[in-house]
mmCIF file of C-alpha atoms in Angstrom:
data_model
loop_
_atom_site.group_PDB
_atom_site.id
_atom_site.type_symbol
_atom_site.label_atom_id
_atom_site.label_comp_id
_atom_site.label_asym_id
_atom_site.label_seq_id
_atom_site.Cartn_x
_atom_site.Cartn_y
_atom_site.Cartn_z
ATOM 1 C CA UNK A 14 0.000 0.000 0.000
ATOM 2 C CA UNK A 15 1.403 3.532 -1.033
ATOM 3 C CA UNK A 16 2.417 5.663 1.989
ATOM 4 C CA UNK A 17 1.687 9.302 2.359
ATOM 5 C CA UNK A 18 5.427 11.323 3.920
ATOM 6 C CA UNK A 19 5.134 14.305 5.941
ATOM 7 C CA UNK A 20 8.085 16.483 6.043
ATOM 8 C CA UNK A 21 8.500 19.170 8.795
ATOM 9 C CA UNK A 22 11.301 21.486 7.874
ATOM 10 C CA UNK A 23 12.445 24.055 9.828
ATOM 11 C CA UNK A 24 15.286 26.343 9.558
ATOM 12 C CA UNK A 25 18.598 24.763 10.571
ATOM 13 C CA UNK A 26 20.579 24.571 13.274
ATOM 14 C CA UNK A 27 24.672 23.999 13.871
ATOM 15 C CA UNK A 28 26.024 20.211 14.577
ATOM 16 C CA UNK A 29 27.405 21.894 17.804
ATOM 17 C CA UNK A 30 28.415 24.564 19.505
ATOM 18 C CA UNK A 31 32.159 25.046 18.045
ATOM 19 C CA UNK A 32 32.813 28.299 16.094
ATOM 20 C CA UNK A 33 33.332 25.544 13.038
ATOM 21 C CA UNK A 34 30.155 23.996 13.122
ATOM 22 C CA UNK A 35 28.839 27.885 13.521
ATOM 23 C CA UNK A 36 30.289 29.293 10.830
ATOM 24 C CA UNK A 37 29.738 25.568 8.390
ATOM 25 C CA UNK A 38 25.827 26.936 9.298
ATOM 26 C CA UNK A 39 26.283 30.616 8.793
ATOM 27 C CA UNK A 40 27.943 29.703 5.528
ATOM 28 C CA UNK A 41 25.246 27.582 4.097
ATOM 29 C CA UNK A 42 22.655 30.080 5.531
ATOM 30 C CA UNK A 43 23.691 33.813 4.378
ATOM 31 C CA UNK A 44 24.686 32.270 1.016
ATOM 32 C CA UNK A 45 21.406 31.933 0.110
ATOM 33 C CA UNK A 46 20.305 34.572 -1.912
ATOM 34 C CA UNK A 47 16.719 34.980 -0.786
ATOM 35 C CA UNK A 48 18.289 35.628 2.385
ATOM 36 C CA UNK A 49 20.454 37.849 1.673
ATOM 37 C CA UNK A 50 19.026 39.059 -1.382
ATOM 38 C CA UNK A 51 22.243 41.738 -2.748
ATOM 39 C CA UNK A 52 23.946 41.120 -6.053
ATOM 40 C CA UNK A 53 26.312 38.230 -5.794
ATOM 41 C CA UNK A 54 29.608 39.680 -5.517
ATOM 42 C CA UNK A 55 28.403 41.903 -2.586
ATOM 43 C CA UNK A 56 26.669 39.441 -0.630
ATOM 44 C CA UNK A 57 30.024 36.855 -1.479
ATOM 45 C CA UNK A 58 32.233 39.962 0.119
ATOM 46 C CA UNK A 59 29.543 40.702 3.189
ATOM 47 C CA UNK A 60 30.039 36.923 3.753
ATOM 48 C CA UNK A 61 33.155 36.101 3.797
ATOM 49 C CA UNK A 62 35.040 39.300 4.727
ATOM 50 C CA UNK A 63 32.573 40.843 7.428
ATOM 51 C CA UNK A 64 30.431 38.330 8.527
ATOM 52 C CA UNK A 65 32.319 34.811 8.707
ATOM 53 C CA UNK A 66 36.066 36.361 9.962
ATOM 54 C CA UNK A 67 34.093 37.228 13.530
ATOM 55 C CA UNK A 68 30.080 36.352 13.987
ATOM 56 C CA UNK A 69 30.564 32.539 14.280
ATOM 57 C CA UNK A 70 32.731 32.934 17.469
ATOM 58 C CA UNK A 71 30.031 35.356 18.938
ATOM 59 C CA UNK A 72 26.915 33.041 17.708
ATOM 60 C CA UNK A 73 28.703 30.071 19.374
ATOM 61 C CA UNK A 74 28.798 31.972 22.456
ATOM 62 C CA UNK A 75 25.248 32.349 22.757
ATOM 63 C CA UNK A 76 24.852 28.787 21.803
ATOM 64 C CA UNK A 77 26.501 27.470 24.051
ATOM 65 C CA UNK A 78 24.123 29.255 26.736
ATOM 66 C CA UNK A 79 21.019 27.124 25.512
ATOM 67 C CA UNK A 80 22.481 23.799 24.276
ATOM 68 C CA UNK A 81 21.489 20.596 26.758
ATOM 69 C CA UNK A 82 22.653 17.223 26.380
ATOM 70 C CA UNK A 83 20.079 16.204 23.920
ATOM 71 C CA UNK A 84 21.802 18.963 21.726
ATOM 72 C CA UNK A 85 20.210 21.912 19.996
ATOM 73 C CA UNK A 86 16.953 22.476 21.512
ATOM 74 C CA UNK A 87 15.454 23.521 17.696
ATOM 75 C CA UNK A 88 16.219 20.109 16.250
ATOM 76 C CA UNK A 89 15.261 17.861 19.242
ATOM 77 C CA UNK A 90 12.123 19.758 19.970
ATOM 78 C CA UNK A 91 11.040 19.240 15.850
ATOM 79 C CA UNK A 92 12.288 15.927 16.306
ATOM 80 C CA UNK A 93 9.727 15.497 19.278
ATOM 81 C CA UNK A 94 7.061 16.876 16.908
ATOM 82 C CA UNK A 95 7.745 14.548 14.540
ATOM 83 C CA UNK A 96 7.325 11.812 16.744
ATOM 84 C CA UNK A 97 3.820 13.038 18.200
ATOM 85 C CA UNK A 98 2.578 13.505 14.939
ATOM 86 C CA UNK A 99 3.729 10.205 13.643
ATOM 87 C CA UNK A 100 1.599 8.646 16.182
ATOM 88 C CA UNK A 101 -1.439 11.078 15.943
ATOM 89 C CA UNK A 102 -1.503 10.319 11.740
ATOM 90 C CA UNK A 103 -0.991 6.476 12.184
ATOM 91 C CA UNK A 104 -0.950 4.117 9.663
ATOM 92 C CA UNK A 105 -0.467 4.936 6.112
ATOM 93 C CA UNK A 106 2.351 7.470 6.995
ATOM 94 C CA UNK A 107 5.865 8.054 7.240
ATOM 95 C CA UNK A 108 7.204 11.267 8.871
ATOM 96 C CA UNK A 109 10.356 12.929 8.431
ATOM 97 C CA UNK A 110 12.430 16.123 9.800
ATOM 98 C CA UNK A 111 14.424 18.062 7.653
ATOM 99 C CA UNK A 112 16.466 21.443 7.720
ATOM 100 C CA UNK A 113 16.809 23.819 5.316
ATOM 101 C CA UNK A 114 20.364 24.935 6.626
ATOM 102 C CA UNK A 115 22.787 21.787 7.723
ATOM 103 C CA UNK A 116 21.567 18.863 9.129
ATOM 104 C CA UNK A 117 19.667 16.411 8.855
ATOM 105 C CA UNK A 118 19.242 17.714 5.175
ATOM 106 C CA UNK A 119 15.981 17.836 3.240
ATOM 107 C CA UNK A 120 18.007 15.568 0.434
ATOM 108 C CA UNK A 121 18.366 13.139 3.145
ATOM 109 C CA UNK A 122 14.686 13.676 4.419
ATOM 110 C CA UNK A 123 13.371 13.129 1.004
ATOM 111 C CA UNK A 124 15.668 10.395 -0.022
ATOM 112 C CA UNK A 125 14.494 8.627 3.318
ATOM 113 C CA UNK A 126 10.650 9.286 2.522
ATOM 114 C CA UNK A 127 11.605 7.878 -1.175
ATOM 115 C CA UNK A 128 12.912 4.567 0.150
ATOM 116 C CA UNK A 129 10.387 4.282 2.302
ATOM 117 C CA UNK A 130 7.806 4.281 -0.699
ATOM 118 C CA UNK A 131 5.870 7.467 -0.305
ATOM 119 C CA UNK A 132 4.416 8.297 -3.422
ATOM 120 C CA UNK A 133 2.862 11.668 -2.290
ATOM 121 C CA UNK A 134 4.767 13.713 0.140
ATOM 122 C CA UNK A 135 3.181 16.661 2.353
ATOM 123 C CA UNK A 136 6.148 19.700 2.883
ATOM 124 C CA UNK A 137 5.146 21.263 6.375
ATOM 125 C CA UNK A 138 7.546 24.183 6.563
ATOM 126 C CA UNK A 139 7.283 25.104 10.213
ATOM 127 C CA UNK A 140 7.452 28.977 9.841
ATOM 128 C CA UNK A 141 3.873 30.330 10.860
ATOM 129 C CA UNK A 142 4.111 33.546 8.744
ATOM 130 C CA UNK A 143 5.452 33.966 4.709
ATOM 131 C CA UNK A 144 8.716 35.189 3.791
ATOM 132 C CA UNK A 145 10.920 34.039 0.937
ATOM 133 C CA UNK A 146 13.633 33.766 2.992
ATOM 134 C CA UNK A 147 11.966 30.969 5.042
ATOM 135 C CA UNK A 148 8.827 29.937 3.049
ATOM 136 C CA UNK A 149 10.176 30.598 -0.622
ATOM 137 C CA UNK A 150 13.387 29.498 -0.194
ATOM 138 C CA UNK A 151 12.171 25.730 1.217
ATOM 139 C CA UNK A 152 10.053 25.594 -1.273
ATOM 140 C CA UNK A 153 12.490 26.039 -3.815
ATOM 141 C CA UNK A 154 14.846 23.682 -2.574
ATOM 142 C CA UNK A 155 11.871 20.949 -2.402
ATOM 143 C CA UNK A 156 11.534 21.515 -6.053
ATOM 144 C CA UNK A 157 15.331 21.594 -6.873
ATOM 145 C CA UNK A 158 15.386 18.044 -5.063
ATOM 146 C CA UNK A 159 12.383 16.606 -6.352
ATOM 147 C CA UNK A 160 12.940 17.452 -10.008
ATOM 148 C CA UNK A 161 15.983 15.014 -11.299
ATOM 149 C CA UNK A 162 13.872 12.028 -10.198
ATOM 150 C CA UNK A 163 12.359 9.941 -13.290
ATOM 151 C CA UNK A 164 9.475 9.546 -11.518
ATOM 152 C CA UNK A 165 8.689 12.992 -9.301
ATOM 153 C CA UNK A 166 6.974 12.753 -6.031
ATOM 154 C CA UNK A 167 3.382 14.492 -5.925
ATOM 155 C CA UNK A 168 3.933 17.362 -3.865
ATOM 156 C CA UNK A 169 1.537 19.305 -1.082
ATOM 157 C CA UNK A 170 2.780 22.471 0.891
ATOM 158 C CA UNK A 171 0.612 23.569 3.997
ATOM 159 C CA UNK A 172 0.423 27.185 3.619
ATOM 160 C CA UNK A 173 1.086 29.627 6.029
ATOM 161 C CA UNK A 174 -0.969 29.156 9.177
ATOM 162 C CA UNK A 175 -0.141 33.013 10.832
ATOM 163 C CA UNK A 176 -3.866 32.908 11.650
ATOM 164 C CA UNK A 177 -5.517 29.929 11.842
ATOM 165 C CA UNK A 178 -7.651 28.906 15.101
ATOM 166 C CA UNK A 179 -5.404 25.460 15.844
ATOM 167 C CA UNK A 180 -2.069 27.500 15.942
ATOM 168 C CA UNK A 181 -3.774 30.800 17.837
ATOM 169 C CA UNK A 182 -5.334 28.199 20.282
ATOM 170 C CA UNK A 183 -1.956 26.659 20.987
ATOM 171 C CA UNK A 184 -0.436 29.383 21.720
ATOM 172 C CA UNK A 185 -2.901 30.638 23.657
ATOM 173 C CA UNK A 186 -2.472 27.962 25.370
ATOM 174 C CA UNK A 187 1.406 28.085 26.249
ATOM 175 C CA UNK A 188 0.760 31.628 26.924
ATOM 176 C CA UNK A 189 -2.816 31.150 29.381
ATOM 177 C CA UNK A 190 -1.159 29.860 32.722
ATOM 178 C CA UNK A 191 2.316 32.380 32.209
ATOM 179 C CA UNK A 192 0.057 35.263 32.221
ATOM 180 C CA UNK A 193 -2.138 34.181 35.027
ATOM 181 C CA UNK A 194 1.230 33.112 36.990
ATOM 182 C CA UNK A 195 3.141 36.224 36.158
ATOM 183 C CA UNK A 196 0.478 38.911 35.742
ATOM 184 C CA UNK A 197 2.246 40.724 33.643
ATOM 185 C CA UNK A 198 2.021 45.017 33.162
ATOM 186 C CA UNK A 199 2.240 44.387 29.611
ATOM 187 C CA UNK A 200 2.313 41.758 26.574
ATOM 188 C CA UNK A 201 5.100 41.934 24.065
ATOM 189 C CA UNK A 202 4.759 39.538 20.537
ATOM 190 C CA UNK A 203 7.993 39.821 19.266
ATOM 191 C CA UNK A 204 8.507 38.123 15.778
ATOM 192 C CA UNK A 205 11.852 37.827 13.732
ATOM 193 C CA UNK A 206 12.877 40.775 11.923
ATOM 194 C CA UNK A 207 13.069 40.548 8.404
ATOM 195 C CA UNK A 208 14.825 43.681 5.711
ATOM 196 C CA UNK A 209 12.208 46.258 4.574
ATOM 197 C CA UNK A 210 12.938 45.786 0.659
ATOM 198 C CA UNK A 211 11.843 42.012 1.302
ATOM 199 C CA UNK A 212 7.972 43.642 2.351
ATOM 200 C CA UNK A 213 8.346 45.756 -0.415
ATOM 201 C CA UNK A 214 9.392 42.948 -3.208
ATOM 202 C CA UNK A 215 6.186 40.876 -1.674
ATOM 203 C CA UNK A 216 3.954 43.765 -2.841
ATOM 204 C CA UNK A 217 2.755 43.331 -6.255
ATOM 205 C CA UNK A 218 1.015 46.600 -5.681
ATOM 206 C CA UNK A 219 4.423 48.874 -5.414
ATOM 207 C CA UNK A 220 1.772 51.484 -3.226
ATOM 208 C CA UNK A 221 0.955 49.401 -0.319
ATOM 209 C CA UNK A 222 3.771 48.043 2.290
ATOM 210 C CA UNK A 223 5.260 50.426 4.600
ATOM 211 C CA UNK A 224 3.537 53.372 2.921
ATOM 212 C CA UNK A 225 1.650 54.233 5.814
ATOM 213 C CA UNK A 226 1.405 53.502 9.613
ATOM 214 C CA UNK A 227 -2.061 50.954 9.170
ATOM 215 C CA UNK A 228 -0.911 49.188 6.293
ATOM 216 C CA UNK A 229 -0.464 45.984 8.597
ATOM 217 C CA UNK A 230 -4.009 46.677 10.303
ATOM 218 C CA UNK A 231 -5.829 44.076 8.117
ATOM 219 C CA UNK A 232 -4.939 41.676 5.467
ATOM 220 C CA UNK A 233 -6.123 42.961 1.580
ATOM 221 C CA UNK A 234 -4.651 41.692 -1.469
ATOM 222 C CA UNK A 235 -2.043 44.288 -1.255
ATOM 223 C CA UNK A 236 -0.480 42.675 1.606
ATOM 224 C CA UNK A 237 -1.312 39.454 1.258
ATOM 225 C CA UNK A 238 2.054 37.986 1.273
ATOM 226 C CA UNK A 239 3.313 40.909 3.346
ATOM 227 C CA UNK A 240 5.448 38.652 6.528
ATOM 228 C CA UNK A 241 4.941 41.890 8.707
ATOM 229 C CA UNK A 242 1.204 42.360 7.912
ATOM 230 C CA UNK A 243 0.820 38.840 8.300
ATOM 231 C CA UNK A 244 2.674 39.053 11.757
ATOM 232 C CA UNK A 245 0.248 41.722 13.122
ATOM 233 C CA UNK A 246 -2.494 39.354 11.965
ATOM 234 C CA UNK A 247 -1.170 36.844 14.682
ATOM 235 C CA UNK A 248 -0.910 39.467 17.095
ATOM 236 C CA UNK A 249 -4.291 40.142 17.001
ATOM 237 C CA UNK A 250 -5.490 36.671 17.028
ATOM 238 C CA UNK A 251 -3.980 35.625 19.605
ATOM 239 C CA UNK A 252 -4.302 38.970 22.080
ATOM 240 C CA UNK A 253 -8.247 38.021 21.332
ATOM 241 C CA UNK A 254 -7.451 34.877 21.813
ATOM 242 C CA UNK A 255 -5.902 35.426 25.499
ATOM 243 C CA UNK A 256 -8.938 38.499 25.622
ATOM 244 C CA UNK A 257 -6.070 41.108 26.377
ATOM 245 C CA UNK A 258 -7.492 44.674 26.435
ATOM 246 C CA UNK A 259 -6.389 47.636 24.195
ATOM 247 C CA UNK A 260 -2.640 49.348 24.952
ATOM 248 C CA UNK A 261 -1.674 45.942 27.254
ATOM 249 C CA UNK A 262 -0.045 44.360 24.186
ATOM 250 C CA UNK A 263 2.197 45.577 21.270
ATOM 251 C CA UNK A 264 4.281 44.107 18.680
ATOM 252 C CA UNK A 265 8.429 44.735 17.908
ATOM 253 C CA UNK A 266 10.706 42.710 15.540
ATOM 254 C CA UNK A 267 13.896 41.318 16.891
ATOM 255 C CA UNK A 268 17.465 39.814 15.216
ATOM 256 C CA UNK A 269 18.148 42.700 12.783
ATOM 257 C CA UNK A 270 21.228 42.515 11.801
ATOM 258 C CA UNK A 271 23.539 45.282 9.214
ATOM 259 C CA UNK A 272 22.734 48.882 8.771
ATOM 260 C CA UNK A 273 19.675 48.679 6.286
ATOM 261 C CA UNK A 274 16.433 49.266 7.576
ATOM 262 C CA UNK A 275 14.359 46.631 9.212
ATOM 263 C CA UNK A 276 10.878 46.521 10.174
ATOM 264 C CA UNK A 277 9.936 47.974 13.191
ATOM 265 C CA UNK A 278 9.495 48.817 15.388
ATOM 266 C CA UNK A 279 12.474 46.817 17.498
ATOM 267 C CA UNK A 280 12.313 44.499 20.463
ATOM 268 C CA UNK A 281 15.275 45.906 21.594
ATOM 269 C CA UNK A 282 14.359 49.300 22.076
ATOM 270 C CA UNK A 283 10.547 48.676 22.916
ATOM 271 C CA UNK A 284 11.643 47.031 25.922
ATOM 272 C CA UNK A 285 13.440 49.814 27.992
ATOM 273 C CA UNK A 286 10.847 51.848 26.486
ATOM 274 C CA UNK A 287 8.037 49.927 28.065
ATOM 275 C CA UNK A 288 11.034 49.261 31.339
ATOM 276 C CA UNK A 289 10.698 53.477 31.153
ATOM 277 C CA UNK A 290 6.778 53.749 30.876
ATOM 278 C CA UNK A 291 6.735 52.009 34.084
ATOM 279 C CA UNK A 292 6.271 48.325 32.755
ATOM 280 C CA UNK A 293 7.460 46.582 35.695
ATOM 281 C CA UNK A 294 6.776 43.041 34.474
ATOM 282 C CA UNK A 295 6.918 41.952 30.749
ATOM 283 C CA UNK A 296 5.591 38.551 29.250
ATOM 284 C CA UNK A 297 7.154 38.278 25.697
ATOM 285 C CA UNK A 298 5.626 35.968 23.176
ATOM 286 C CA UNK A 299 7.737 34.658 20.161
ATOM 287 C CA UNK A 300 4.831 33.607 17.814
ATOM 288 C CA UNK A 301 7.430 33.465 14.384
ATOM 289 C CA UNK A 302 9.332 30.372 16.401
ATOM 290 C CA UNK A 303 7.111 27.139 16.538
ATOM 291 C CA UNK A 304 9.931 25.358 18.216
ATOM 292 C CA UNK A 305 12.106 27.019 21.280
ATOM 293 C CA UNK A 306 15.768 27.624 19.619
ATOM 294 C CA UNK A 307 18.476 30.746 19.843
ATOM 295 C CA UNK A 308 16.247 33.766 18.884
ATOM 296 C CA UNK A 309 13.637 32.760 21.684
ATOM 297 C CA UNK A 310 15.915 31.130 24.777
ATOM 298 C CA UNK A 311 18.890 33.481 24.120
ATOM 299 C CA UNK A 312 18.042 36.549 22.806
ATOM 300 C CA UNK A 313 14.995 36.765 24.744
ATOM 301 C CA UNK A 314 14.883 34.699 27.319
ATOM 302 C CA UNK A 315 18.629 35.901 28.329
ATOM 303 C CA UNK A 316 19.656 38.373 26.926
ATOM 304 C CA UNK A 317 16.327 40.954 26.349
ATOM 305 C CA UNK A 318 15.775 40.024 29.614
ATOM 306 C CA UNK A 319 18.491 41.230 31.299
ATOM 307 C CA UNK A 320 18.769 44.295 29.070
ATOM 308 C CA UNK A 321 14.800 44.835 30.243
ATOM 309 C CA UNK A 322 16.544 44.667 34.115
ATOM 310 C CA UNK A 323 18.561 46.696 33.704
ATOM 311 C CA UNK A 324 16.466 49.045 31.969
ATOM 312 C CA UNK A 325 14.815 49.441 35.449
ATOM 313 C CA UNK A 326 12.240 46.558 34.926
ATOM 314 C CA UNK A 327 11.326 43.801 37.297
ATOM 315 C CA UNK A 328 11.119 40.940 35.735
ATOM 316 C CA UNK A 329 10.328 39.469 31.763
ATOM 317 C CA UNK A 330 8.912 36.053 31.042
ATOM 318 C CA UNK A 331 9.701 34.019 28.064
ATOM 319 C CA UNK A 332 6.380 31.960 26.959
ATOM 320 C CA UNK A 333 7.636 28.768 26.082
ATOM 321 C CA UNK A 334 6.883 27.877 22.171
ATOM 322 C CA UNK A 335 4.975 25.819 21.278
ATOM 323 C CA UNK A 336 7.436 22.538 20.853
ATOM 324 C CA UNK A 337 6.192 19.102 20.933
ATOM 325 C CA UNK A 338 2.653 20.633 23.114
ATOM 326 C CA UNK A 339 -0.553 18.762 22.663
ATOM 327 C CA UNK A 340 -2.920 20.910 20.931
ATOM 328 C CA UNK A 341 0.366 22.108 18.332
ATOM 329 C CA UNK A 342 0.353 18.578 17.720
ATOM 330 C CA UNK A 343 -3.141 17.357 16.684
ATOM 331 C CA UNK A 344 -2.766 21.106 14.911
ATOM 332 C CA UNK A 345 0.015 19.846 13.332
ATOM 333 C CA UNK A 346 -1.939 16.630 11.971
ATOM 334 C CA UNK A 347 -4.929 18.485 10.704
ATOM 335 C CA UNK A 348 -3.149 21.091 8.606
ATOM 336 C CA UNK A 349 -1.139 18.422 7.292
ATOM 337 C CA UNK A 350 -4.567 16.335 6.282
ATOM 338 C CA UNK A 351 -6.302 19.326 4.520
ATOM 339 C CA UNK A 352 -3.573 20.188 2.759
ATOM 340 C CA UNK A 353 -4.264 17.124 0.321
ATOM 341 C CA UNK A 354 -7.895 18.018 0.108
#
């Protein structure tokens, strides 16, 4: 009987915590060019004579802050997910986990799924809101692997799932017993930061993104593939979601990196801004990360954290993502099954 494979991709992750193993990552990753989308011989020069000669040494510093002896807490948590959802499909399926960035590969994920005889195979990239840098670029790679075979694999994607009820009700529920633990003055969703030229590029309109202060209010055609509108769109969801009342919860963008501009506004100045408004105690949701992994346990967990301290806040509270949880799980399952319907 033909089996159906389901593979979860996610980002990537280093084998380990050495600078080597940092920079073997960093390398794979910024080479990409819908990452860092610059002609080639600037983004080969950014690479290797900026970025490579002295971030991997840094970046495996703050690796080595949330590593445990399972290893990177990114892989083992999607490996956990993998697992649950294996058992919540059943029969009939075969699961995989694969990374766009290092290991274990999506060639190895879909050469597994291959010998295992699926004939149809469902691509589940784990990123909750659309950017080619995440989205597009797995997508692309799928295809790039899929098309030498003589006979091609039928392929489903599960679209982006920034608002649907299963992944706002998950998080809601992660988030539920923090806030009633923590009481918290004020909610932060902070969500990776992307380049603004990459919301621009993603509007087909040209008159749209960033061309005034409610563009993000509501998804239109405009924005329809806009990352940041589609990040406010979460925001909302989920502050109804958790019933949160007007001016108790914003949204900031974290992990910019380089001199262009970013989307804003930034986690990183929101917080001793809120630390300075009186916000004693912050909660801070990561609702871009399904899986806990550097940009949630380091950078804000640690590190925004103690900047928020010292900023004259009390205390800030990292809601844990949403991992291997029960409800992400069966979510997990059913987006997977309607995206062959």
């Amino acid at each position: 009987m033909p089996l159906t494979g389901l593979l979860l991709v996610n980002l990537g992750t280093p084998d380990d915590t050495s600078p080597g193993a940092v920079r073997r990552y960093l390398a794979e990753f910024l080479a990409d060019p819908r990452v860092l989308d610059i002609n080639p011989v600037g983004r080969w020069a950014l690479l290797n004579l900026v970025i490579l000669p002295t971030r991997p040494r840094k970046s495996a510093e703050a690796y080595q802050k949330i590593w445990t002896e399972r290893g990177s807490p990114l892989l083992f948590h999607t490996e956990d997910l993998a697992a649950a959802v294996r058992t919540r499909l059943g029969d009939g399926w075969v699961v995989e986990v694969g990374m766009r960035y290092q290991r274990p590969s999506l060639k190895a994920a879909m050469d597994s799924l291959h010998a295992a005889g699926a004939e149809r195979v469902v691509v589940f990239p784990l990123y909750p809101q659309y950017s080619a840098s995440s989205t597009g670029s797995t997508a692309e790679e799928i295809f790039r692997l899929a098309a030498p075979r003589w006979v091609t694999p039928t392929l489903s994607f599960v679209a982006p799932f920034y608002d649907d009820p299963g992944f706002i009700d998950a998080f809601a529920a992660q988030g539920a017993p923090v806030l009633d633990a923590q009481k918290p003055d004020h909610v932060l969703m902070s969500f990776h930061g992307l380049p603004e030229r990459h919301m621009h590029k993603a509007d087909e309109t040209g008159k749209h993104c960033l061309a005034s202060a409610g563009c993000c209010d509501r998804i239109i055609p405009a924005n329809r593939h806009c990352y940041r509108a589609q990040c406010f769109a979460t925001a909302r969801a989920l502050a109804a979601r958790l019933q949160l009342a007007d001016g108790t919860w914003s949204v900031s963008f974290q992990s910019r990196l380089g001199r262009t501009p970013w989307i804003r506004p930034y986690t990183d100045l929101v917080l001793p801004q809120l630390a300075a408004a009186g916000k004693k105690r912050v909660a801070v949701f990561c609702p871009a990360f399904v899986a806990d992994c550097l940009e949630t346990l380091e950078e804000i967990g640690i590190r925004a954290k103690r900047d928020f301290i010292a900023a004259g806040g009390d205390s800030l509270t990292l809601v844990p993502s949403l991992n291997a949880s029960p409800r992400w799980v069966d979510t997990v399952a059913d987006l997977t099954k309607r995206s062959m319907s």
